[in-house]
Amino acid sequence: MRTNNRRLVWEDWLAIAIYFVFTIGLGLAVKFRRGRRQESTESFFLAGRSLVWWMVGGSIFASNIGGTHFIGIAGDGAATGIAVICYEWQASWTLLILGYFFVPVYLTSGIYTMPEYMQKRYQSQSIRTILTFITLVSYVFTKISIDIYAGSVYFREATGWNIYISAFVVLSITAVYVIVGGLEAVTFTDILQVSIMLIGAIILTILGFIEIGGLEKLWEEYPKSFGRNWRTMENVTVNGTISESHGNSSSCYGLTPYWANMFRPFDDPDFPWFGLWFALPIVEIWYWCTDQVMVQRALAAKSVVHAKGGTIFAGFLKILPMFIMVFPGMISRVLYKDDVACPDAESCERACGNKLGCSNLAYPR
């Protein structure tokens, strides 16, 4: 079992600085590359409808995948096993619905944003205003706030920075290239970040499997990985090794016996098969086919063909989280039992300041 060391050497700080400088520089370079060309609504919101398929797909994937997913999916993998991947793999076919059914309608209508589409569809300015308000408020209080939190967890683990300092740095850097460069700048920085993200995540997964001894060893050790009570320093297990219930405080730190199953019982408290395969698609279609952030990338494609190709490419990329998020989360539980698999509220609060569990530490560890 390993321990965490937060101390960074100067080479680490240099790498972080280069990354931020290069990200800002790329965004500004896109702005300067346009030179004195007239700025228009289309060029700002849809990058002049000039994106090719791999840019569309990469930007869709990068816009969806971020610190939130690495923290959350790896954390769920550490806490409950592989079933969380259903959220990602269902997106693969939902993206095809976006490319082949929704995008042609959107492109025909000539819209830039989803509120604008609702206005044209129902001939109502009020509907457009209401949807705009709901979208902005929901993004601030759900997605953006969660993304900031996820980023702060990484910064805290790597540097020990305060959560507010981390949020300020991330938001400031993002604001520079988004406001100045528009969607085209966002797309290029998305491609840069998704490339770094995938390369780093694949390397980490390989190193994790080497450290633990391979997939078979992970399957052997994972269900036996429980932390020690910080007072007694004794290993704590529930019902021998595996908890069969998540319904009360005495067993919520255990591990479901269905951790290796993608299809779980109807009454499973975390991932019931009926909800995953019949209710989740409704949410998936809303998110991938009508959400402004996702749809905007497809609308910026050079043509319907490139939009379809981009959604296909993004669908293939959505297969990767099983290998670069879920498995590393499970490996982290084995390597850092006392933190990631803390056995009770008191031990968890001591490990990460959260009585409900420390699975969010899985990927940063």
Coordinates of C-alpha atoms in Angstrom, one line a residue:
M1 CA 0.0 0.0 0.0
R2 CA 1.3 3.4 -1.0
T3 CA 1.2 6.8 0.7
N4 CA 0.7 10.2 -0.9
N5 CA 3.5 12.8 -1.3
R6 CA 2.4 16.2 -2.4
R7 CA 5.8 17.8 -2.8
L8 CA 6.6 19.0 -6.3
V9 CA 10.0 19.7 -7.6
W10 CA 10.9 22.6 -9.9
E11 CA 10.5 20.5 -13.0
D12 CA 6.9 19.8 -12.1
W13 CA 6.2 23.5 -11.6
L14 CA 7.9 24.2 -14.9
A15 CA 5.7 21.7 -16.7
I16 CA 2.5 23.2 -15.2
A17 CA 3.6 26.7 -16.2
I18 CA 4.4 25.7 -19.7
Y19 CA 1.0 24.0 -20.1
F20 CA -0.9 27.1 -18.9
V21 CA 1.2 29.5 -21.1
F22 CA 0.9 27.3 -24.1
T23 CA -2.9 27.0 -23.6
I24 CA -3.4 30.7 -23.4
G25 CA -0.9 31.3 -26.3
L26 CA -2.8 28.8 -28.5
G27 CA -6.1 30.6 -27.9
L28 CA -4.6 34.0 -28.6
A29 CA -2.9 32.7 -31.7
V30 CA -6.2 31.7 -33.1
K31 CA -7.5 35.2 -32.6
F32 CA -4.5 36.8 -34.2
R33 CA -4.5 34.3 -37.1
R34 CA -7.9 35.7 -38.1
G35 CA -6.2 39.1 -38.3
R36 CA -8.5 41.9 -39.4
R37 CA -11.2 39.6 -40.7
Q38 CA -14.6 40.9 -39.7
E39 CA -15.9 39.3 -36.5
S40 CA -19.4 37.9 -36.9
T41 CA -21.8 35.9 -34.8
E42 CA -21.1 32.9 -36.9
S43 CA -17.3 33.1 -36.5
F44 CA -17.5 33.6 -32.7
F45 CA -20.2 31.0 -31.9
L46 CA -19.6 28.5 -34.6
A47 CA -15.9 29.1 -35.7
G48 CA -17.2 30.1 -39.2
R49 CA -18.6 26.6 -39.6
S50 CA -15.1 25.5 -40.6
L51 CA -14.4 22.5 -38.4
V52 CA -13.5 19.1 -39.9
W53 CA -14.7 15.8 -38.4
W54 CA -11.7 15.1 -36.2
M55 CA -11.9 18.6 -34.7
V56 CA -15.7 18.2 -34.1
G57 CA -15.3 14.8 -32.4
G58 CA -12.3 15.8 -30.4
S59 CA -13.9 19.0 -29.2
I60 CA -17.1 17.2 -28.2
F61 CA -15.1 14.6 -26.3
A62 CA -13.0 17.3 -24.6
S63 CA -16.1 19.4 -23.7
N64 CA -17.7 16.4 -22.0
I65 CA -14.6 14.8 -20.4
G66 CA -12.7 16.7 -17.8
G67 CA -11.7 16.7 -14.2
T68 CA -15.3 16.0 -13.2
H69 CA -15.2 12.7 -15.1
F70 CA -11.7 11.6 -14.0
I71 CA -12.7 12.4 -10.4
G72 CA -16.3 11.0 -10.5
I73 CA -15.9 7.9 -12.8
A74 CA -12.6 6.8 -11.2
G75 CA -14.2 7.4 -7.8
D76 CA -17.3 5.3 -8.7
G77 CA -15.0 2.6 -10.1
A78 CA -13.1 2.6 -6.8
A79 CA -16.3 2.5 -4.7
T80 CA -18.6 0.3 -6.7
G81 CA -16.9 -1.4 -9.6
I82 CA -17.4 -1.3 -13.4
A83 CA -21.1 -0.5 -13.8
V84 CA -20.6 3.2 -13.9
I85 CA -19.1 2.8 -17.4
C86 CA -22.7 2.4 -18.7
Y87 CA -23.0 6.1 -18.7
E88 CA -20.1 6.5 -21.0
W89 CA -20.8 3.6 -23.4
Q90 CA -24.4 4.5 -23.9
A91 CA -23.2 7.9 -25.1
S92 CA -21.5 6.2 -28.1
W93 CA -24.8 5.4 -29.7
T94 CA -26.6 8.5 -28.5
L95 CA -23.9 10.6 -30.3
L96 CA -25.0 8.9 -33.6
I97 CA -28.5 10.1 -32.9
L98 CA -27.1 13.6 -32.6
G99 CA -25.2 13.4 -35.9
Y100 CA -27.8 11.6 -38.0
F101 CA -31.1 12.9 -36.8
F102 CA -30.7 16.2 -34.8
V103 CA -27.9 18.0 -36.5
P104 CA -29.5 18.0 -40.0
V105 CA -32.6 19.7 -38.5
Y106 CA -30.4 22.2 -36.7
L107 CA -28.3 23.0 -39.7
T108 CA -31.4 23.5 -41.9
S109 CA -32.8 26.0 -39.5
G110 CA -29.6 28.0 -39.6
I111 CA -29.4 28.5 -35.8
Y112 CA -26.3 29.3 -33.6
T113 CA -27.7 28.4 -30.2
M114 CA -30.4 26.1 -28.8
P115 CA -32.5 29.0 -27.4
E116 CA -32.5 30.4 -30.9
Y117 CA -33.8 27.1 -32.3
M118 CA -36.6 27.1 -29.7
Q119 CA -37.6 30.6 -30.7
K120 CA -37.8 29.7 -34.4
R121 CA -39.6 26.4 -33.6
Y122 CA -42.3 28.0 -31.5
Q123 CA -42.2 31.6 -32.7
S124 CA -41.8 32.8 -29.2
Q125 CA -39.2 35.2 -27.8
S126 CA -40.3 34.3 -24.3
I127 CA -39.4 30.7 -24.7
R128 CA -36.0 31.7 -25.9
T129 CA -35.4 34.0 -22.9
I130 CA -36.6 31.4 -20.4
L131 CA -34.4 28.6 -21.9
T132 CA -31.4 30.9 -21.9
F133 CA -32.0 31.8 -18.3
I134 CA -32.5 28.2 -17.2
T135 CA -29.4 27.1 -19.1
L136 CA -27.1 29.7 -17.6
V137 CA -28.3 29.2 -14.1
S138 CA -28.2 25.4 -14.3
Y139 CA -24.7 25.5 -15.8
V140 CA -23.4 27.8 -13.1
F141 CA -24.8 25.7 -10.2
T142 CA -24.2 22.3 -11.6
K143 CA -21.6 21.7 -14.3
I144 CA -19.3 24.7 -13.8
S145 CA -19.3 24.5 -10.0
I146 CA -18.6 20.8 -10.2
D147 CA -15.8 21.3 -12.8
I148 CA -14.2 23.9 -10.5
Y149 CA -14.4 21.5 -7.5
A150 CA -12.9 18.7 -9.5
G151 CA -10.0 20.9 -10.7
S152 CA -9.4 22.1 -7.1
V153 CA -9.1 18.5 -5.9
Y154 CA -6.3 17.9 -8.4
F155 CA -4.6 21.2 -7.5
R156 CA -4.9 20.4 -3.8
E157 CA -3.4 16.9 -4.2
A158 CA -0.6 18.1 -6.5
T159 CA 0.3 21.4 -5.0
G160 CA -1.6 21.9 -1.7
W161 CA -3.2 25.1 -3.1
N162 CA -6.4 26.5 -1.5
I163 CA -9.6 25.7 -3.4
Y164 CA -10.4 29.3 -4.0
I165 CA -6.9 30.0 -5.5
S166 CA -7.3 27.0 -7.8
A167 CA -10.7 28.1 -9.0
F168 CA -9.5 31.7 -9.7
V169 CA -6.5 30.4 -11.7
V170 CA -8.6 28.0 -13.8
L171 CA -11.4 30.4 -14.5
S172 CA -9.1 33.3 -15.4
I173 CA -7.0 31.3 -17.9
T174 CA -10.2 29.9 -19.5
A175 CA -11.8 33.3 -19.7
V176 CA -8.9 34.8 -21.6
Y177 CA -9.0 32.5 -24.7
V178 CA -12.8 31.9 -24.7
I179 CA -13.7 35.6 -24.6
V180 CA -11.0 36.7 -27.0
G181 CA -11.0 33.8 -29.5
G182 CA -14.6 32.4 -29.4
L183 CA -15.4 28.8 -30.4
E184 CA -12.5 28.4 -32.8
A185 CA -10.0 29.1 -30.0
V186 CA -12.0 26.8 -27.7
T187 CA -11.8 24.0 -30.3
F188 CA -8.1 24.3 -30.8
T189 CA -7.4 24.3 -27.0
D190 CA -9.9 21.4 -26.7
I191 CA -7.8 19.4 -29.2
L192 CA -4.6 20.2 -27.3
Q193 CA -6.1 19.3 -24.0
V194 CA -7.8 16.1 -25.1
S195 CA -4.5 14.9 -26.7
I196 CA -2.6 15.6 -23.4
M197 CA -5.4 14.1 -21.4
L198 CA -5.5 10.8 -23.4
I199 CA -1.7 10.4 -23.6
G200 CA -1.3 11.0 -19.9
A201 CA -4.3 8.8 -18.9
I202 CA -3.1 5.9 -21.1
I203 CA 0.4 6.1 -19.7
L204 CA -1.0 6.2 -16.1
T205 CA -3.2 3.2 -16.8
I206 CA -0.2 1.2 -18.1
L207 CA 1.9 2.2 -15.1
G208 CA -1.0 1.3 -12.8
F209 CA -1.4 -2.2 -14.2
I210 CA 2.4 -2.7 -14.0
E211 CA 2.4 -1.6 -10.4
I212 CA -0.5 -3.9 -9.4
G213 CA 0.6 -6.9 -11.5
G214 CA -2.0 -7.0 -14.3
L215 CA -5.7 -7.3 -14.8
E216 CA -6.0 -10.7 -13.1
K217 CA -4.3 -9.3 -10.0
L218 CA -6.7 -6.4 -10.0
W219 CA -9.7 -8.7 -10.1
E220 CA -8.2 -10.7 -7.2
E221 CA -7.2 -7.8 -5.0
Y222 CA -10.0 -5.3 -5.6
P223 CA -12.8 -7.1 -3.6
K224 CA -10.4 -7.5 -0.7
S225 CA -9.3 -3.9 -0.5
F226 CA -10.5 -2.2 2.7
G227 CA -8.7 0.4 4.7
R228 CA -7.7 0.3 8.4
N229 CA -9.5 2.1 11.2
W230 CA -7.3 5.0 12.1
R231 CA -7.7 4.4 15.8
T232 CA -7.1 0.7 16.0
M233 CA -5.0 0.5 12.8
E234 CA -6.7 -2.8 12.1
N235 CA -8.2 -3.8 8.7
V236 CA -12.0 -3.4 8.7
T237 CA -14.3 -5.5 6.5
V238 CA -18.0 -5.7 6.3
N239 CA -19.6 -9.2 6.4
G240 CA -16.1 -10.8 6.0
T241 CA -15.0 -9.0 2.8
I242 CA -17.9 -7.6 0.9
S243 CA -20.9 -5.5 1.9
E244 CA -24.2 -6.6 0.5
S245 CA -26.1 -3.4 1.4
H246 CA -25.5 0.3 0.9
G247 CA -28.6 1.3 2.8
N248 CA -27.2 2.3 6.2
S249 CA -24.1 3.9 7.7
S250 CA -22.7 0.6 9.0
S251 CA -22.3 -0.8 5.5
C252 CA -22.1 2.1 3.2
Y253 CA -18.3 1.9 3.3
G254 CA -18.4 -1.7 2.1
L255 CA -18.3 -3.1 -1.5
T256 CA -21.3 -4.4 -3.4
P257 CA -21.0 -8.1 -4.4
Y258 CA -21.9 -7.0 -8.0
W259 CA -18.8 -4.9 -8.5
A260 CA -17.8 -6.9 -11.6
N261 CA -21.3 -6.8 -13.2
M262 CA -22.4 -4.3 -15.7
F263 CA -26.0 -5.6 -15.4
R264 CA -27.0 -5.4 -11.7
P265 CA -30.3 -6.4 -10.0
F266 CA -33.4 -4.4 -10.4
D267 CA -33.2 -3.2 -6.8
D268 CA -29.5 -2.3 -6.8
P269 CA -29.2 1.1 -5.0
D270 CA -26.5 2.4 -7.3
F271 CA -26.9 1.1 -10.9
P272 CA -30.2 -0.9 -11.3
W273 CA -30.3 -2.4 -14.8
F274 CA -33.8 -1.1 -15.6
G275 CA -32.8 2.5 -14.8
L276 CA -29.6 2.3 -16.8
W277 CA -31.0 0.8 -19.9
F278 CA -34.5 2.4 -20.1
A279 CA -34.4 5.6 -18.1
L280 CA -30.8 6.8 -18.7
P281 CA -31.2 7.0 -22.5
I282 CA -33.8 9.8 -22.0
V283 CA -31.2 11.9 -20.1
E284 CA -28.5 10.9 -22.6
I285 CA -30.6 12.2 -25.6
W286 CA -31.2 15.4 -23.7
Y287 CA -27.6 15.9 -22.9
W288 CA -26.0 14.9 -26.2
C289 CA -28.6 16.1 -28.6
T290 CA -30.0 19.3 -27.1
D291 CA -27.4 20.6 -24.8
Q292 CA -25.8 23.9 -26.1
V293 CA -22.2 22.9 -25.4
M294 CA -22.4 19.5 -27.2
V295 CA -24.6 20.7 -30.1
Q296 CA -22.5 23.8 -30.8
R297 CA -19.5 21.7 -31.7
A298 CA -21.5 19.7 -34.3
L299 CA -23.1 22.9 -35.7
A300 CA -19.6 24.3 -36.3
A301 CA -18.8 21.5 -38.8
K302 CA -18.0 22.3 -42.4
S303 CA -20.9 20.1 -43.6
V304 CA -23.4 17.5 -42.4
V305 CA -20.9 14.8 -43.4
H306 CA -18.2 16.3 -41.2
A307 CA -20.8 16.7 -38.4
K308 CA -21.7 13.0 -38.7
G309 CA -18.1 11.9 -38.8
G310 CA -17.3 14.0 -35.7
T311 CA -20.1 12.3 -33.7
I312 CA -18.8 8.9 -34.8
F313 CA -15.3 9.8 -33.8
A314 CA -16.5 11.1 -30.4
G315 CA -18.5 7.9 -30.0
F316 CA -15.4 5.8 -30.4
L317 CA -13.5 8.0 -27.9
K318 CA -16.3 7.4 -25.3
I319 CA -15.2 3.7 -25.2
L320 CA -11.9 4.8 -23.6
P321 CA -13.1 5.8 -20.1
M322 CA -13.4 2.1 -19.0
F323 CA -9.7 1.8 -19.5
I324 CA -8.4 5.2 -18.5
M325 CA -10.8 6.1 -15.7
V326 CA -12.6 3.1 -14.2
F327 CA -9.6 0.7 -14.1
P328 CA -7.2 3.4 -12.6
G329 CA -9.9 4.1 -9.9
M330 CA -10.1 0.4 -9.0
I331 CA -6.2 0.2 -9.0
S332 CA -6.1 3.2 -6.7
R333 CA -8.4 1.5 -4.2
V334 CA -5.9 -1.4 -4.1
L335 CA -2.8 0.8 -3.7
Y336 CA -4.3 3.4 -1.3
K337 CA -6.6 1.4 0.8
D338 CA -6.5 3.6 3.9
D339 CA -7.5 6.7 1.9
V340 CA -9.7 5.6 -1.0
A341 CA -11.2 2.6 0.8
C342 CA -11.5 4.2 4.2
P343 CA -13.8 1.8 6.3
D344 CA -15.8 4.2 8.5
A345 CA -17.0 7.8 8.8
E346 CA -14.3 8.7 11.3
S347 CA -11.5 7.3 9.2
C348 CA -12.8 8.9 6.1
E349 CA -13.0 12.3 7.7
R350 CA -9.4 12.0 8.9
A351 CA -8.3 10.9 5.4
C352 CA -10.0 13.5 3.2
G353 CA -12.3 15.6 5.4
N354 CA -15.5 13.9 4.1
K355 CA -17.4 11.5 6.4
L356 CA -19.3 10.0 3.4
G357 CA -16.2 8.5 1.8
C358 CA -12.9 9.4 0.0
S359 CA -13.4 7.7 -3.4
N360 CA -12.9 11.2 -5.0
L361 CA -9.2 10.8 -4.1
A362 CA -8.8 7.7 -6.3
Y363 CA -7.6 9.3 -9.6
P364 CA -5.6 12.2 -8.0
R365 CA -3.8 9.6 -5.9

